[in-house]
Amino acid sequence: EGYVKKINVRATEIETFDRASVIIPNSDLISGTMKNWTHKNKTGRVTVMIGVAYDSNEEQVRDILVDIAQKHPSVISRPPPYVLLMGFGASSLDFELRVFLRDVEECVRVASDLRFSILKQLRENGIEIPFPQQDIRIKELPTVPNIDSSEAKA
């Protein structure tokens, strides 16, 4: 990912967001797939994934996420932010917050801002972000013969 800096006859130079130059043969650009985030405009979508404990009120979680998104200055109102319940994970209910930005180049910063706000709001509302857990069920312990200490010395 980066900006096209120079197009030559044989290759195109792209400057990455880390300020590295990448030289790509034009034949690769022509024969491969390329995604251009800003070809027609800079509007783009950002997705933030979040897992909450199974005993959480899913409607409250949805409302908190949408409210946070609507208050962020870089998030546009049309199309509006929305939340999806994506799955039932091993330790969590897995949600996705999807928002559209005026400038997709801000996606990393905005996603981070949203995560900070989400963490704060979930904590304030007593909603747990779980860590992986496992229950172990032992059916039967193997029996070990009892060895008398005098037998062990022999």
Short mmCIF file of C-alpha atoms in Angstrom, two decimals:
data_model
loop_
_atom_site.label_atom_id
_atom_site.label_comp_id
_atom_site.label_asym_id
_atom_site.label_seq_id
_atom_site.Cartn_x
_atom_site.Cartn_y
_atom_site.Cartn_z
CA GLU A 1 0.00 0.00 0.00
CA GLY A 2 1.20 3.44 -0.80
CA TYR A 3 1.27 6.27 -3.32
CA VAL A 4 2.29 6.05 -6.95
CA LYS A 5 5.32 8.32 -7.21
CA LYS A 6 6.54 7.68 -10.75
CA ILE A 7 5.38 5.73 -13.80
CA ASN A 8 8.13 4.79 -16.26
CA VAL A 9 8.07 2.73 -19.44
CA ARG A 10 9.01 -0.52 -17.69
CA ALA A 11 8.15 -0.04 -14.03
CA THR A 12 6.11 2.00 -11.56
CA GLU A 13 7.51 3.35 -8.31
CA ILE A 14 5.26 3.23 -5.26
CA GLU A 15 6.16 4.88 -1.96
CA THR A 16 4.74 2.88 0.95
CA PHE A 17 3.31 4.44 4.09
CA ASP A 18 6.59 3.47 5.79
CA ARG A 19 8.40 5.68 3.22
CA ALA A 20 9.97 2.73 1.41
CA SER A 21 10.14 2.77 -2.39
CA VAL A 22 8.83 -0.30 -4.17
CA ILE A 23 9.53 -0.75 -7.86
CA ILE A 24 6.86 -2.87 -9.57
CA PRO A 25 7.25 -4.03 -13.16
CA ASN A 26 4.38 -2.67 -15.26
CA SER A 27 3.76 -6.18 -16.57
CA ASP A 28 2.82 -7.18 -12.97
CA LEU A 29 0.42 -4.25 -12.70
CA ILE A 30 -1.22 -5.08 -16.01
CA SER A 31 -1.55 -8.83 -15.46
CA GLY A 32 -2.33 -8.78 -11.72
CA THR A 33 -5.12 -7.40 -9.58
CA MET A 34 -4.71 -3.98 -8.05
CA LYS A 35 -7.00 -2.21 -5.60
CA ASN A 36 -7.06 1.57 -5.84
CA TRP A 37 -8.70 3.05 -2.74
CA THR A 38 -8.75 6.64 -4.03
CA HIS A 39 -9.32 6.32 -7.78
CA LYS A 40 -12.67 8.12 -7.91
CA ASN A 41 -12.84 9.56 -4.39
CA LYS A 42 -11.33 9.07 -0.94
CA THR A 43 -14.42 7.65 0.76
CA GLY A 44 -13.76 4.20 2.20
CA ARG A 45 -14.90 1.71 4.81
CA VAL A 46 -13.18 0.70 8.04
CA THR A 47 -14.07 -2.42 10.02
CA VAL A 48 -13.35 -2.80 13.74
CA MET A 49 -13.80 -6.26 15.25
CA ILE A 50 -14.68 -6.72 18.92
CA GLY A 51 -15.53 -9.72 21.08
CA VAL A 52 -17.58 -9.47 24.27
CA ALA A 53 -18.53 -11.97 26.96
CA TYR A 54 -21.48 -14.25 26.29
CA ASP A 55 -23.49 -12.79 29.17
CA SER A 56 -23.37 -9.30 27.59
CA ASN A 57 -26.53 -7.61 26.36
CA GLU A 58 -25.97 -7.74 22.60
CA GLU A 59 -28.36 -4.86 21.88
CA GLN A 60 -26.54 -2.65 24.40
CA VAL A 61 -23.21 -3.56 22.77
CA ARG A 62 -24.61 -2.65 19.34
CA ASP A 63 -25.95 0.68 20.60
CA ILE A 64 -22.64 1.59 22.26
CA LEU A 65 -20.66 0.79 19.11
CA VAL A 66 -22.96 2.78 16.83
CA ASP A 67 -22.98 5.74 19.23
CA ILE A 68 -19.16 5.81 19.37
CA ALA A 69 -18.94 5.71 15.57
CA GLN A 70 -21.50 8.48 15.08
CA LYS A 71 -19.55 10.79 17.40
CA HIS A 72 -16.22 10.40 15.60
CA PRO A 73 -15.56 13.46 13.39
CA SER A 74 -14.04 11.45 10.52
CA VAL A 75 -16.98 9.05 10.22
CA ILE A 76 -19.61 10.10 7.69
CA SER A 77 -23.34 9.73 8.33
CA ARG A 78 -24.28 8.38 4.88
CA PRO A 79 -24.04 5.47 4.68
CA PRO A 80 -24.50 5.23 8.44
CA PRO A 81 -22.27 3.18 10.74
CA TYR A 82 -23.63 -0.29 11.48
CA VAL A 83 -22.86 -3.30 13.63
CA LEU A 84 -23.01 -6.97 12.71
CA LEU A 85 -23.00 -9.97 15.05
CA MET A 86 -20.51 -12.05 13.08
CA GLY A 87 -20.32 -15.22 15.12
CA PHE A 88 -20.27 -17.18 18.32
CA GLY A 89 -16.59 -17.52 19.15
CA ALA A 90 -14.93 -19.92 21.53
CA SER A 91 -14.93 -17.28 24.30
CA SER A 92 -16.93 -14.36 22.94
CA LEU A 93 -19.79 -12.95 20.92
CA ASP A 94 -17.97 -11.53 17.88
CA PHE A 95 -19.14 -8.18 16.50
CA GLU A 96 -17.98 -5.96 13.65
CA LEU A 97 -18.42 -2.21 13.60
CA ARG A 98 -18.39 -0.91 10.02
CA VAL A 99 -18.05 2.78 9.29
CA PHE A 100 -17.35 4.91 6.24
CA LEU A 101 -14.79 7.70 6.25
CA ARG A 102 -14.46 10.84 4.15
CA ASP A 103 -10.80 10.03 3.68
CA VAL A 104 -9.82 6.34 3.65
CA GLU A 105 -6.21 7.38 4.15
CA GLU A 106 -7.15 8.02 7.80
CA CYS A 107 -8.34 4.42 8.30
CA VAL A 108 -5.58 3.27 10.67
CA ARG A 109 -5.87 6.34 12.93
CA VAL A 110 -9.67 6.27 13.00
CA ALA A 111 -9.77 2.52 13.72
CA SER A 112 -7.40 3.09 16.65
CA ASP A 113 -9.51 6.02 17.94
CA LEU A 114 -12.61 3.85 17.76
CA ARG A 115 -10.91 0.98 19.64
CA PHE A 116 -9.82 3.33 22.46
CA SER A 117 -13.37 4.68 22.76
CA ILE A 118 -14.90 1.19 22.60
CA LEU A 119 -12.62 -0.11 25.34
CA LYS A 120 -13.46 2.86 27.58
CA GLN A 121 -17.23 2.62 27.01
CA LEU A 122 -17.38 -1.15 27.50
CA ARG A 123 -15.47 -0.85 30.79
CA GLU A 124 -17.76 1.97 31.96
CA ASN A 125 -20.79 -0.18 31.17
CA GLY A 126 -19.42 -3.32 32.85
CA ILE A 127 -19.16 -5.24 29.58
CA GLU A 128 -16.32 -7.73 29.62
CA ILE A 129 -13.90 -8.39 26.79
CA PRO A 130 -13.11 -12.03 27.54
CA PHE A 131 -9.85 -13.86 27.24
CA PRO A 132 -9.67 -17.41 25.86
CA GLN A 133 -10.77 -20.00 28.41
CA GLN A 134 -11.10 -23.75 28.43
CA ASP A 135 -12.93 -26.12 30.73
CA ILE A 136 -11.21 -29.42 31.35
CA ARG A 137 -13.34 -32.42 32.20
CA ILE A 138 -11.54 -35.41 33.67
CA LYS A 139 -13.57 -38.55 33.17
CA GLU A 140 -11.52 -40.92 35.27
CA LEU A 141 -8.11 -40.83 36.91
CA PRO A 142 -5.92 -43.84 36.27
CA THR A 143 -5.16 -45.84 39.40
CA VAL A 144 -1.54 -46.05 40.46
CA PRO A 145 -0.48 -49.02 42.57
CA ASN A 146 0.48 -48.05 46.09
CA ILE A 147 4.17 -48.72 46.62
CA ASP A 148 5.28 -49.28 50.19
CA SER A 149 8.44 -47.35 51.08
CA SER A 150 10.18 -50.57 52.22
CA GLU A 151 9.50 -52.17 48.80
CA ALA A 152 10.89 -49.14 47.00
CA LYS A 153 14.30 -49.56 48.74
CA ALA A 154 14.70 -53.20 47.70
#
